[in-house]
Amino acid sequence: MATSKRPPDDDSKLPTYKLVVIGEGGVGKSSLTIQFFQKHFVDYYDPTIEDQYIIHAEVDGQWVIMDVLDTAGQEEFSAMREQYMRNGRGFLLVYSVTDVRSFEEAPKLFDQVLRVKDKTEYPVLLVANKIDLVSQRKVTEQQGRELADRLKVPYIETSAKDPPVNVDAAFHELVRIVKSFPSDEDNDTVSPFRIFVLILPKKICLVLGYTIVCHFLHLFF
């Protein structure tokens, strides 16, 4: 039987996946996230802002709610990391193939996720971004795959630039990875009240079809 192209009216029955996009500044986290949610490419985005996106998505024939936090990656905001790592159920760990430092920092972020979660493994997808910049590439696919093997996580290469490469695939694959792990947190469903509380304190919220976008200032409310 074919699945509906519209999500069901009752959100409370949909599984919710709290996903976090992490990585050093300038690796293209926002470009990937905006390309996935809004289907266009942005070359520059304010690194001092965290954006949250909530969307209905169909993954392998099942409707889900994807609650995605696109994090600021600059070092001066590293104090925020443990807070969003505690809440995330899956992580896109992004580095730029043009930036060796971002590649070298990726294992440190991975270790921090495991430490915060107090786990020996966790749902993480290693993402090698900006593969469209062929002449500027400094981190090879082999190096990326070797790192993924060492971390024992899946690996994917992406480009957010139009036409995008593997952007949808990366987010969908992370949902599959989260599904494959036993849930140790009560976040499998989301109620309208919880969405309301999530959005209300934020400074800017946009409703774009089935997508809710909130801009976060780096302040504790």
mmCIF file with all atom_site columns, C-alpha atoms in Angstrom:
data_model
loop_
_atom_site.group_PDB
_atom_site.id
_atom_site.type_symbol
_atom_site.label_atom_id
_atom_site.label_alt_id
_atom_site.label_comp_id
_atom_site.label_asym_id
_atom_site.label_entity_id
_atom_site.label_seq_id
_atom_site.pdbx_PDB_ins_code
_atom_site.Cartn_x
_atom_site.Cartn_y
_atom_site.Cartn_z
_atom_site.occupancy
_atom_site.B_iso_or_equiv
_atom_site.pdbx_formal_charge
_atom_site.auth_seq_id
_atom_site.auth_comp_id
_atom_site.auth_asym_id
_atom_site.auth_atom_id
_atom_site.pdbx_PDB_model_num
ATOM 1   C CA . MET A 1 1   ? 0.000  0.000  0.000  1.00 0.00 ? 1   MET A CA 1
ATOM 2   C CA . ALA A 1 2   ? 1.388  3.415  -0.941 1.00 0.00 ? 2   ALA A CA 1
ATOM 3   C CA . THR A 1 3   ? 2.234  5.797  1.879  1.00 0.00 ? 3   THR A CA 1
ATOM 4   C CA . SER A 1 4   ? 0.572  9.206  2.163  1.00 0.00 ? 4   SER A CA 1
ATOM 5   C CA . LYS A 1 5   ? 2.509  12.233 0.923  1.00 0.00 ? 5   LYS A CA 1
ATOM 6   C CA . ARG A 1 6   ? 1.095  14.234 3.829  1.00 0.00 ? 6   ARG A CA 1
ATOM 7   C CA . PRO A 1 7   ? 1.903  13.535 7.483  1.00 0.00 ? 7   PRO A CA 1
ATOM 8   C CA . PRO A 1 8   ? -0.910 12.336 9.760  1.00 0.00 ? 8   PRO A CA 1
ATOM 9   C CA . ASP A 1 9   ? -2.885 14.982 11.615 1.00 0.00 ? 9   ASP A CA 1
ATOM 10  C CA . ASP A 1 10  ? -2.092 13.515 15.040 1.00 0.00 ? 10  ASP A CA 1
ATOM 11  C CA . ASP A 1 11  ? 1.559  14.380 15.773 1.00 0.00 ? 11  ASP A CA 1
ATOM 12  C CA . SER A 1 12  ? 1.473  12.602 19.132 1.00 0.00 ? 12  SER A CA 1
ATOM 13  C CA . LYS A 1 13  ? 1.612  9.224  17.402 1.00 0.00 ? 13  LYS A CA 1
ATOM 14  C CA . LEU A 1 14  ? 4.719  10.009 15.358 1.00 0.00 ? 14  LEU A CA 1
ATOM 15  C CA . PRO A 1 15  ? 8.202  9.018  16.538 1.00 0.00 ? 15  PRO A CA 1
ATOM 16  C CA . THR A 1 16  ? 10.414 12.040 17.134 1.00 0.00 ? 16  THR A CA 1
ATOM 17  C CA . TYR A 1 17  ? 14.151 12.099 16.502 1.00 0.00 ? 17  TYR A CA 1
ATOM 18  C CA . LYS A 1 18  ? 16.206 14.799 18.189 1.00 0.00 ? 18  LYS A CA 1
ATOM 19  C CA . LEU A 1 19  ? 19.220 15.217 15.942 1.00 0.00 ? 19  LEU A CA 1
ATOM 20  C CA . VAL A 1 20  ? 22.186 17.552 16.342 1.00 0.00 ? 20  VAL A CA 1
ATOM 21  C CA . VAL A 1 21  ? 24.565 18.784 13.637 1.00 0.00 ? 21  VAL A CA 1
ATOM 22  C CA . ILE A 1 22  ? 28.021 19.246 15.154 1.00 0.00 ? 22  ILE A CA 1
ATOM 23  C CA . GLY A 1 23  ? 31.459 20.169 13.845 1.00 0.00 ? 23  GLY A CA 1
ATOM 24  C CA . GLU A 1 24  ? 33.975 22.976 13.801 1.00 0.00 ? 24  GLU A CA 1
ATOM 25  C CA . GLY A 1 25  ? 33.072 26.430 12.501 1.00 0.00 ? 25  GLY A CA 1
ATOM 26  C CA . GLY A 1 26  ? 32.987 26.829 8.743  1.00 0.00 ? 26  GLY A CA 1
ATOM 27  C CA . VAL A 1 27  ? 32.484 23.166 7.841  1.00 0.00 ? 27  VAL A CA 1
ATOM 28  C CA . GLY A 1 28  ? 29.057 23.801 6.300  1.00 0.00 ? 28  GLY A CA 1
ATOM 29  C CA . LYS A 1 29  ? 26.702 22.669 9.058  1.00 0.00 ? 29  LYS A CA 1
ATOM 30  C CA . SER A 1 30  ? 24.170 25.390 8.320  1.00 0.00 ? 30  SER A CA 1
ATOM 31  C CA . SER A 1 31  ? 24.454 24.914 4.563  1.00 0.00 ? 31  SER A CA 1
ATOM 32  C CA . LEU A 1 32  ? 23.675 21.208 4.938  1.00 0.00 ? 32  LEU A CA 1
ATOM 33  C CA . THR A 1 33  ? 20.775 21.837 7.291  1.00 0.00 ? 33  THR A CA 1
ATOM 34  C CA . ILE A 1 34  ? 19.219 24.616 5.219  1.00 0.00 ? 34  ILE A CA 1
ATOM 35  C CA . GLN A 1 35  ? 19.633 22.601 2.033  1.00 0.00 ? 35  GLN A CA 1
ATOM 36  C CA . PHE A 1 36  ? 17.812 19.676 3.659  1.00 0.00 ? 36  PHE A CA 1
ATOM 37  C CA . PHE A 1 37  ? 14.978 21.689 5.166  1.00 0.00 ? 37  PHE A CA 1
ATOM 38  C CA . GLN A 1 38  ? 14.555 24.605 2.754  1.00 0.00 ? 38  GLN A CA 1
ATOM 39  C CA . LYS A 1 39  ? 16.049 23.191 -0.463 1.00 0.00 ? 39  LYS A CA 1
ATOM 40  C CA . HIS A 1 40  ? 18.439 26.000 -1.288 1.00 0.00 ? 40  HIS A CA 1
ATOM 41  C CA . PHE A 1 41  ? 22.132 26.693 -0.794 1.00 0.00 ? 41  PHE A CA 1
ATOM 42  C CA . VAL A 1 42  ? 23.551 29.379 1.479  1.00 0.00 ? 42  VAL A CA 1
ATOM 43  C CA . ASP A 1 43  ? 27.250 30.130 1.250  1.00 0.00 ? 43  ASP A CA 1
ATOM 44  C CA . TYR A 1 44  ? 27.519 32.071 4.488  1.00 0.00 ? 44  TYR A CA 1
ATOM 45  C CA . TYR A 1 45  ? 25.677 31.858 7.765  1.00 0.00 ? 45  TYR A CA 1
ATOM 46  C CA . ASP A 1 46  ? 26.128 33.625 11.106 1.00 0.00 ? 46  ASP A CA 1
ATOM 47  C CA . PRO A 1 47  ? 28.284 31.298 13.234 1.00 0.00 ? 47  PRO A CA 1
ATOM 48  C CA . THR A 1 48  ? 27.034 32.846 16.483 1.00 0.00 ? 48  THR A CA 1
ATOM 49  C CA . ILE A 1 49  ? 23.476 31.572 16.006 1.00 0.00 ? 49  ILE A CA 1
ATOM 50  C CA . GLU A 1 50  ? 22.020 28.141 16.659 1.00 0.00 ? 50  GLU A CA 1
ATOM 51  C CA . ASP A 1 51  ? 18.987 27.215 14.571 1.00 0.00 ? 51  ASP A CA 1
ATOM 52  C CA . GLN A 1 52  ? 16.387 24.624 15.406 1.00 0.00 ? 52  GLN A CA 1
ATOM 53  C CA . TYR A 1 53  ? 14.262 23.001 12.717 1.00 0.00 ? 53  TYR A CA 1
ATOM 54  C CA . ILE A 1 54  ? 11.246 20.768 13.236 1.00 0.00 ? 54  ILE A CA 1
ATOM 55  C CA . ILE A 1 55  ? 9.798  18.969 10.247 1.00 0.00 ? 55  ILE A CA 1
ATOM 56  C CA . HIS A 1 56  ? 7.677  16.004 9.281  1.00 0.00 ? 56  HIS A CA 1
ATOM 57  C CA . ALA A 1 57  ? 9.681  13.676 7.063  1.00 0.00 ? 57  ALA A CA 1
ATOM 58  C CA . GLU A 1 58  ? 9.052  10.330 5.455  1.00 0.00 ? 58  GLU A CA 1
ATOM 59  C CA . VAL A 1 59  ? 11.910 7.871  6.016  1.00 0.00 ? 59  VAL A CA 1
ATOM 60  C CA . ASP A 1 60  ? 11.627 4.381  4.542  1.00 0.00 ? 60  ASP A CA 1
ATOM 61  C CA . GLY A 1 61  ? 7.873  4.762  4.202  1.00 0.00 ? 61  GLY A CA 1
ATOM 62  C CA . GLN A 1 62  ? 7.321  5.912  7.798  1.00 0.00 ? 62  GLN A CA 1
ATOM 63  C CA . TRP A 1 63  ? 6.382  9.437  8.829  1.00 0.00 ? 63  TRP A CA 1
ATOM 64  C CA . VAL A 1 64  ? 8.558  10.838 11.610 1.00 0.00 ? 64  VAL A CA 1
ATOM 65  C CA . ILE A 1 65  ? 9.231  14.181 13.248 1.00 0.00 ? 65  ILE A CA 1
ATOM 66  C CA . MET A 1 66  ? 12.809 15.368 12.870 1.00 0.00 ? 66  MET A CA 1
ATOM 67  C CA . ASP A 1 67  ? 13.825 17.904 15.511 1.00 0.00 ? 67  ASP A CA 1
ATOM 68  C CA . VAL A 1 68  ? 17.217 19.149 14.327 1.00 0.00 ? 68  VAL A CA 1
ATOM 69  C CA . LEU A 1 69  ? 19.589 21.549 16.063 1.00 0.00 ? 69  LEU A CA 1
ATOM 70  C CA . ASP A 1 70  ? 22.192 23.208 13.833 1.00 0.00 ? 70  ASP A CA 1
ATOM 71  C CA . THR A 1 71  ? 24.893 24.275 16.269 1.00 0.00 ? 71  THR A CA 1
ATOM 72  C CA . ALA A 1 72  ? 27.325 27.151 16.283 1.00 0.00 ? 72  ALA A CA 1
ATOM 73  C CA . GLY A 1 73  ? 30.769 25.648 15.794 1.00 0.00 ? 73  GLY A CA 1
ATOM 74  C CA . GLN A 1 74  ? 33.120 28.400 16.884 1.00 0.00 ? 74  GLN A CA 1
ATOM 75  C CA . GLU A 1 75  ? 35.387 27.609 19.813 1.00 0.00 ? 75  GLU A CA 1
ATOM 76  C CA . GLU A 1 76  ? 34.086 30.538 21.851 1.00 0.00 ? 76  GLU A CA 1
ATOM 77  C CA . PHE A 1 77  ? 30.738 28.753 22.057 1.00 0.00 ? 77  PHE A CA 1
ATOM 78  C CA . SER A 1 78  ? 32.140 25.399 23.158 1.00 0.00 ? 78  SER A CA 1
ATOM 79  C CA . ALA A 1 79  ? 30.515 25.805 26.575 1.00 0.00 ? 79  ALA A CA 1
ATOM 80  C CA . MET A 1 80  ? 27.165 25.208 24.875 1.00 0.00 ? 80  MET A CA 1
ATOM 81  C CA . ARG A 1 81  ? 28.208 21.810 23.547 1.00 0.00 ? 81  ARG A CA 1
ATOM 82  C CA . GLU A 1 82  ? 27.479 19.626 26.557 1.00 0.00 ? 82  GLU A CA 1
ATOM 83  C CA . GLN A 1 83  ? 24.015 21.128 26.871 1.00 0.00 ? 83  GLN A CA 1
ATOM 84  C CA . TYR A 1 84  ? 22.924 20.146 23.370 1.00 0.00 ? 84  TYR A CA 1
ATOM 85  C CA . MET A 1 85  ? 24.849 16.873 23.463 1.00 0.00 ? 85  MET A CA 1
ATOM 86  C CA . ARG A 1 86  ? 22.801 15.819 26.487 1.00 0.00 ? 86  ARG A CA 1
ATOM 87  C CA . ASN A 1 87  ? 19.563 16.354 24.592 1.00 0.00 ? 87  ASN A CA 1
ATOM 88  C CA . GLY A 1 88  ? 20.523 14.889 21.222 1.00 0.00 ? 88  GLY A CA 1
ATOM 89  C CA . ARG A 1 89  ? 19.645 11.324 20.238 1.00 0.00 ? 89  ARG A CA 1
ATOM 90  C CA . GLY A 1 90  ? 21.754 11.289 17.090 1.00 0.00 ? 90  GLY A CA 1
ATOM 91  C CA . PHE A 1 91  ? 24.601 13.382 15.705 1.00 0.00 ? 91  PHE A CA 1
ATOM 92  C CA . LEU A 1 92  ? 25.784 14.401 12.269 1.00 0.00 ? 92  LEU A CA 1
ATOM 93  C CA . LEU A 1 93  ? 29.508 14.890 12.898 1.00 0.00 ? 93  LEU A CA 1
ATOM 94  C CA . VAL A 1 94  ? 30.592 17.176 10.053 1.00 0.00 ? 94  VAL A CA 1
ATOM 95  C CA . TYR A 1 95  ? 34.042 18.143 8.844  1.00 0.00 ? 95  TYR A CA 1
ATOM 96  C CA . SER A 1 96  ? 35.131 19.913 5.669  1.00 0.00 ? 96  SER A CA 1
ATOM 97  C CA . VAL A 1 97  ? 37.333 18.025 3.218  1.00 0.00 ? 97  VAL A CA 1
ATOM 98  C CA . THR A 1 98  ? 39.061 21.375 2.578  1.00 0.00 ? 98  THR A CA 1
ATOM 99  C CA . ASP A 1 99  ? 39.977 21.894 6.246  1.00 0.00 ? 99  ASP A CA 1
ATOM 100 C CA . VAL A 1 100 ? 42.414 19.467 7.874  1.00 0.00 ? 100 VAL A CA 1
ATOM 101 C CA . ARG A 1 101 ? 41.868 21.000 11.307 1.00 0.00 ? 101 ARG A CA 1
ATOM 102 C CA . SER A 1 102 ? 38.138 20.284 11.218 1.00 0.00 ? 102 SER A CA 1
ATOM 103 C CA . PHE A 1 103 ? 38.973 16.676 10.351 1.00 0.00 ? 103 PHE A CA 1
ATOM 104 C CA . GLU A 1 104 ? 41.423 16.434 13.242 1.00 0.00 ? 104 GLU A CA 1
ATOM 105 C CA . GLU A 1 105 ? 38.888 17.918 15.662 1.00 0.00 ? 105 GLU A CA 1
ATOM 106 C CA . ALA A 1 106 ? 36.125 15.471 14.695 1.00 0.00 ? 106 ALA A CA 1
ATOM 107 C CA . PRO A 1 107 ? 37.364 12.622 16.941 1.00 0.00 ? 107 PRO A CA 1
ATOM 108 C CA . LYS A 1 108 ? 37.496 15.019 19.896 1.00 0.00 ? 108 LYS A CA 1
ATOM 109 C CA . LEU A 1 109 ? 33.850 15.963 19.382 1.00 0.00 ? 109 LEU A CA 1
ATOM 110 C CA . PHE A 1 110 ? 32.958 12.297 19.047 1.00 0.00 ? 110 PHE A CA 1
ATOM 111 C CA . ASP A 1 111 ? 34.716 11.500 22.323 1.00 0.00 ? 111 ASP A CA 1
ATOM 112 C CA . GLN A 1 112 ? 32.886 14.376 23.985 1.00 0.00 ? 112 GLN A CA 1
ATOM 113 C CA . VAL A 1 113 ? 29.538 12.957 22.868 1.00 0.00 ? 113 VAL A CA 1
ATOM 114 C CA . LEU A 1 114 ? 30.424 9.579  24.389 1.00 0.00 ? 114 LEU A CA 1
ATOM 115 C CA . ARG A 1 115 ? 31.602 11.215 27.597 1.00 0.00 ? 115 ARG A CA 1
ATOM 116 C CA . VAL A 1 116 ? 28.470 13.338 27.983 1.00 0.00 ? 116 VAL A CA 1
ATOM 117 C CA . LYS A 1 117 ? 26.246 10.362 27.204 1.00 0.00 ? 117 LYS A CA 1
ATOM 118 C CA . ASP A 1 118 ? 28.357 8.027  29.374 1.00 0.00 ? 118 ASP A CA 1
ATOM 119 C CA . LYS A 1 119 ? 28.349 5.464  26.554 1.00 0.00 ? 119 LYS A CA 1
ATOM 120 C CA . THR A 1 120 ? 30.934 3.487  24.630 1.00 0.00 ? 120 THR A CA 1
ATOM 121 C CA . GLU A 1 121 ? 28.986 3.970  21.381 1.00 0.00 ? 121 GLU A CA 1
ATOM 122 C CA . TYR A 1 122 ? 26.201 6.261  20.219 1.00 0.00 ? 122 TYR A CA 1
ATOM 123 C CA . PRO A 1 123 ? 24.276 7.108  17.015 1.00 0.00 ? 123 PRO A CA 1
ATOM 124 C CA . VAL A 1 124 ? 26.739 9.224  15.017 1.00 0.00 ? 124 VAL A CA 1
ATOM 125 C CA . LEU A 1 125 ? 27.212 9.645  11.271 1.00 0.00 ? 125 LEU A CA 1
ATOM 126 C CA . LEU A 1 126 ? 30.570 11.012 10.105 1.00 0.00 ? 126 LEU A CA 1
ATOM 127 C CA . VAL A 1 127 ? 29.968 13.521 7.301  1.00 0.00 ? 127 VAL A CA 1
ATOM 128 C CA . ALA A 1 128 ? 32.715 14.645 4.914  1.00 0.00 ? 128 ALA A CA 1
ATOM 129 C CA . ASN A 1 129 ? 31.309 17.884 3.511  1.00 0.00 ? 129 ASN A CA 1
ATOM 130 C CA . LYS A 1 130 ? 32.215 20.243 0.639  1.00 0.00 ? 130 LYS A CA 1
ATOM 131 C CA . ILE A 1 131 ? 33.226 17.499 -1.792 1.00 0.00 ? 131 ILE A CA 1
ATOM 132 C CA . ASP A 1 132 ? 32.290 19.872 -4.633 1.00 0.00 ? 132 ASP A CA 1
ATOM 133 C CA . LEU A 1 133 ? 35.503 21.821 -3.909 1.00 0.00 ? 133 LEU A CA 1
ATOM 134 C CA . VAL A 1 134 ? 37.645 19.254 -5.693 1.00 0.00 ? 134 VAL A CA 1
ATOM 135 C CA . SER A 1 135 ? 40.704 21.450 -6.271 1.00 0.00 ? 135 SER A CA 1
ATOM 136 C CA . GLN A 1 136 ? 40.737 22.536 -2.615 1.00 0.00 ? 136 GLN A CA 1
ATOM 137 C CA . ARG A 1 137 ? 40.337 19.077 -1.133 1.00 0.00 ? 137 ARG A CA 1
ATOM 138 C CA . LYS A 1 138 ? 42.917 18.233 1.545  1.00 0.00 ? 138 LYS A CA 1
ATOM 139 C CA . VAL A 1 139 ? 41.293 15.255 3.294  1.00 0.00 ? 139 VAL A CA 1
ATOM 140 C CA . THR A 1 140 ? 40.903 12.189 1.097  1.00 0.00 ? 140 THR A CA 1
ATOM 141 C CA . GLU A 1 141 ? 37.982 9.790  1.066  1.00 0.00 ? 141 GLU A CA 1
ATOM 142 C CA . GLN A 1 142 ? 40.312 7.058  2.309  1.00 0.00 ? 142 GLN A CA 1
ATOM 143 C CA . GLN A 1 143 ? 41.298 9.176  5.310  1.00 0.00 ? 143 GLN A CA 1
ATOM 144 C CA . GLY A 1 144 ? 37.640 9.818  6.069  1.00 0.00 ? 144 GLY A CA 1
ATOM 145 C CA . ARG A 1 145 ? 36.717 6.151  5.853  1.00 0.00 ? 145 ARG A CA 1
ATOM 146 C CA . GLU A 1 146 ? 39.680 5.180  8.020  1.00 0.00 ? 146 GLU A CA 1
ATOM 147 C CA . LEU A 1 147 ? 38.526 7.645  10.680 1.00 0.00 ? 147 LEU A CA 1
ATOM 148 C CA . ALA A 1 148 ? 34.979 6.291  10.498 1.00 0.00 ? 148 ALA A CA 1
ATOM 149 C CA . ASP A 1 149 ? 36.323 2.759  10.926 1.00 0.00 ? 149 ASP A CA 1
ATOM 150 C CA . ARG A 1 150 ? 38.349 3.871  13.930 1.00 0.00 ? 150 ARG A CA 1
ATOM 151 C CA . LEU A 1 151 ? 35.332 5.551  15.509 1.00 0.00 ? 151 LEU A CA 1
ATOM 152 C CA . LYS A 1 152 ? 33.113 2.617  14.468 1.00 0.00 ? 152 LYS A CA 1
ATOM 153 C CA . VAL A 1 153 ? 30.536 4.869  12.817 1.00 0.00 ? 153 VAL A CA 1
ATOM 154 C CA . PRO A 1 154 ? 29.096 5.063  9.283  1.00 0.00 ? 154 PRO A CA 1
ATOM 155 C CA . TYR A 1 155 ? 30.571 7.525  6.776  1.00 0.00 ? 155 TYR A CA 1
ATOM 156 C CA . ILE A 1 156 ? 29.062 9.640  4.017  1.00 0.00 ? 156 ILE A CA 1
ATOM 157 C CA . GLU A 1 157 ? 30.357 12.366 1.684  1.00 0.00 ? 157 GLU A CA 1
ATOM 158 C CA . THR A 1 158 ? 28.176 15.400 0.996  1.00 0.00 ? 158 THR A CA 1
ATOM 159 C CA . SER A 1 159 ? 27.899 18.695 -0.806 1.00 0.00 ? 159 SER A CA 1
ATOM 160 C CA . ALA A 1 160 ? 25.250 21.267 0.055  1.00 0.00 ? 160 ALA A CA 1
ATOM 161 C CA . LYS A 1 161 ? 25.912 23.288 -3.089 1.00 0.00 ? 161 LYS A CA 1
ATOM 162 C CA . ASP A 1 162 ? 23.301 22.977 -5.839 1.00 0.00 ? 162 ASP A CA 1
ATOM 163 C CA . PRO A 1 163 ? 22.821 20.337 -7.047 1.00 0.00 ? 163 PRO A CA 1
ATOM 164 C CA . PRO A 1 164 ? 23.265 18.836 -3.571 1.00 0.00 ? 164 PRO A CA 1
ATOM 165 C CA . VAL A 1 165 ? 24.961 15.495 -3.033 1.00 0.00 ? 165 VAL A CA 1
ATOM 166 C CA . ASN A 1 166 ? 23.770 13.088 -0.321 1.00 0.00 ? 166 ASN A CA 1
ATOM 167 C CA . VAL A 1 167 ? 22.202 15.798 1.848  1.00 0.00 ? 167 VAL A CA 1
ATOM 168 C CA . ASP A 1 168 ? 18.819 14.092 2.229  1.00 0.00 ? 168 ASP A CA 1
ATOM 169 C CA . ALA A 1 169 ? 20.597 10.748 2.440  1.00 0.00 ? 169 ALA A CA 1
ATOM 170 C CA . ALA A 1 170 ? 22.694 11.913 5.403  1.00 0.00 ? 170 ALA A CA 1
ATOM 171 C CA . PHE A 1 171 ? 19.745 13.019 7.525  1.00 0.00 ? 171 PHE A CA 1
ATOM 172 C CA . HIS A 1 172 ? 17.679 9.962  6.616  1.00 0.00 ? 172 HIS A CA 1
ATOM 173 C CA . GLU A 1 173 ? 20.600 7.651  7.377  1.00 0.00 ? 173 GLU A CA 1
ATOM 174 C CA . LEU A 1 174 ? 21.036 9.217  10.803 1.00 0.00 ? 174 LEU A CA 1
ATOM 175 C CA . VAL A 1 175 ? 17.380 8.478  11.569 1.00 0.00 ? 175 VAL A CA 1
ATOM 176 C CA . ARG A 1 176 ? 18.008 4.852  10.594 1.00 0.00 ? 176 ARG A CA 1
ATOM 177 C CA . ILE A 1 177 ? 21.074 4.734  12.846 1.00 0.00 ? 177 ILE A CA 1
ATOM 178 C CA . VAL A 1 178 ? 19.094 6.123  15.790 1.00 0.00 ? 178 VAL A CA 1
ATOM 179 C CA . LYS A 1 179 ? 16.380 3.542  15.157 1.00 0.00 ? 179 LYS A CA 1
ATOM 180 C CA . SER A 1 180 ? 18.967 0.775  15.349 1.00 0.00 ? 180 SER A CA 1
ATOM 181 C CA . PHE A 1 181 ? 20.114 1.836  18.822 1.00 0.00 ? 181 PHE A CA 1
ATOM 182 C CA . PRO A 1 182 ? 18.105 1.087  21.977 1.00 0.00 ? 182 PRO A CA 1
ATOM 183 C CA . SER A 1 183 ? 16.443 4.244  23.250 1.00 0.00 ? 183 SER A CA 1
ATOM 184 C CA . ASP A 1 184 ? 17.606 5.345  26.682 1.00 0.00 ? 184 ASP A CA 1
ATOM 185 C CA . GLU A 1 185 ? 15.590 8.558  26.700 1.00 0.00 ? 185 GLU A CA 1
ATOM 186 C CA . ASP A 1 186 ? 11.889 9.326  26.653 1.00 0.00 ? 186 ASP A CA 1
ATOM 187 C CA . ASN A 1 187 ? 11.781 11.258 23.394 1.00 0.00 ? 187 ASN A CA 1
ATOM 188 C CA . ASP A 1 188 ? 10.051 8.904  20.998 1.00 0.00 ? 188 ASP A CA 1
ATOM 189 C CA . THR A 1 189 ? 6.981  11.107 20.622 1.00 0.00 ? 189 THR A CA 1
ATOM 190 C CA . VAL A 1 190 ? 6.315  14.815 20.784 1.00 0.00 ? 190 VAL A CA 1
ATOM 191 C CA . SER A 1 191 ? 3.177  16.557 21.921 1.00 0.00 ? 191 SER A CA 1
ATOM 192 C CA . PRO A 1 192 ? 1.910  19.961 20.764 1.00 0.00 ? 192 PRO A CA 1
ATOM 193 C CA . PHE A 1 193 ? 2.526  21.261 24.297 1.00 0.00 ? 193 PHE A CA 1
ATOM 194 C CA . ARG A 1 194 ? 6.175  20.250 24.212 1.00 0.00 ? 194 ARG A CA 1
ATOM 195 C CA . ILE A 1 195 ? 6.635  21.984 20.866 1.00 0.00 ? 195 ILE A CA 1
ATOM 196 C CA . PHE A 1 196 ? 4.980  25.101 22.285 1.00 0.00 ? 196 PHE A CA 1
ATOM 197 C CA . VAL A 1 197 ? 7.303  25.194 25.294 1.00 0.00 ? 197 VAL A CA 1
ATOM 198 C CA . LEU A 1 198 ? 10.287 24.613 23.018 1.00 0.00 ? 198 LEU A CA 1
ATOM 199 C CA . ILE A 1 199 ? 9.479  27.513 20.756 1.00 0.00 ? 199 ILE A CA 1
ATOM 200 C CA . LEU A 1 200 ? 8.023  30.120 23.082 1.00 0.00 ? 200 LEU A CA 1
ATOM 201 C CA . PRO A 1 201 ? 11.222 31.452 24.732 1.00 0.00 ? 201 PRO A CA 1
ATOM 202 C CA . LYS A 1 202 ? 13.102 31.926 21.469 1.00 0.00 ? 202 LYS A CA 1
ATOM 203 C CA . LYS A 1 203 ? 13.618 35.238 19.773 1.00 0.00 ? 203 LYS A CA 1
ATOM 204 C CA . ILE A 1 204 ? 12.602 34.426 16.205 1.00 0.00 ? 204 ILE A CA 1
ATOM 205 C CA . CYS A 1 205 ? 10.384 31.600 14.991 1.00 0.00 ? 205 CYS A CA 1
ATOM 206 C CA . LEU A 1 206 ? 9.249  31.006 11.421 1.00 0.00 ? 206 LEU A CA 1
ATOM 207 C CA . VAL A 1 207 ? 6.619  28.534 10.299 1.00 0.00 ? 207 VAL A CA 1
ATOM 208 C CA . LEU A 1 208 ? 7.387  27.305 6.780  1.00 0.00 ? 208 LEU A CA 1
ATOM 209 C CA . GLY A 1 209 ? 4.792  24.744 5.735  1.00 0.00 ? 209 GLY A CA 1
ATOM 210 C CA . TYR A 1 210 ? 5.473  21.753 7.943  1.00 0.00 ? 210 TYR A CA 1
ATOM 211 C CA . THR A 1 211 ? 8.791  23.230 9.090  1.00 0.00 ? 211 THR A CA 1
ATOM 212 C CA . ILE A 1 212 ? 9.303  25.315 12.219 1.00 0.00 ? 212 ILE A CA 1
ATOM 213 C CA . VAL A 1 213 ? 12.545 27.303 12.334 1.00 0.00 ? 213 VAL A CA 1
ATOM 214 C CA . CYS A 1 214 ? 13.745 29.004 15.497 1.00 0.00 ? 214 CYS A CA 1
ATOM 215 C CA . HIS A 1 215 ? 16.800 31.207 15.873 1.00 0.00 ? 215 HIS A CA 1
ATOM 216 C CA . PHE A 1 216 ? 18.612 30.881 19.191 1.00 0.00 ? 216 PHE A CA 1
ATOM 217 C CA . LEU A 1 217 ? 20.709 33.547 20.848 1.00 0.00 ? 217 LEU A CA 1
ATOM 218 C CA . HIS A 1 218 ? 23.605 32.303 22.956 1.00 0.00 ? 218 HIS A CA 1
ATOM 219 C CA . LEU A 1 219 ? 21.975 33.163 26.246 1.00 0.00 ? 219 LEU A CA 1
ATOM 220 C CA . PHE A 1 220 ? 20.644 30.961 29.017 1.00 0.00 ? 220 PHE A CA 1
ATOM 221 C CA . PHE A 1 221 ? 16.938 31.570 29.527 1.00 0.00 ? 221 PHE A CA 1
#
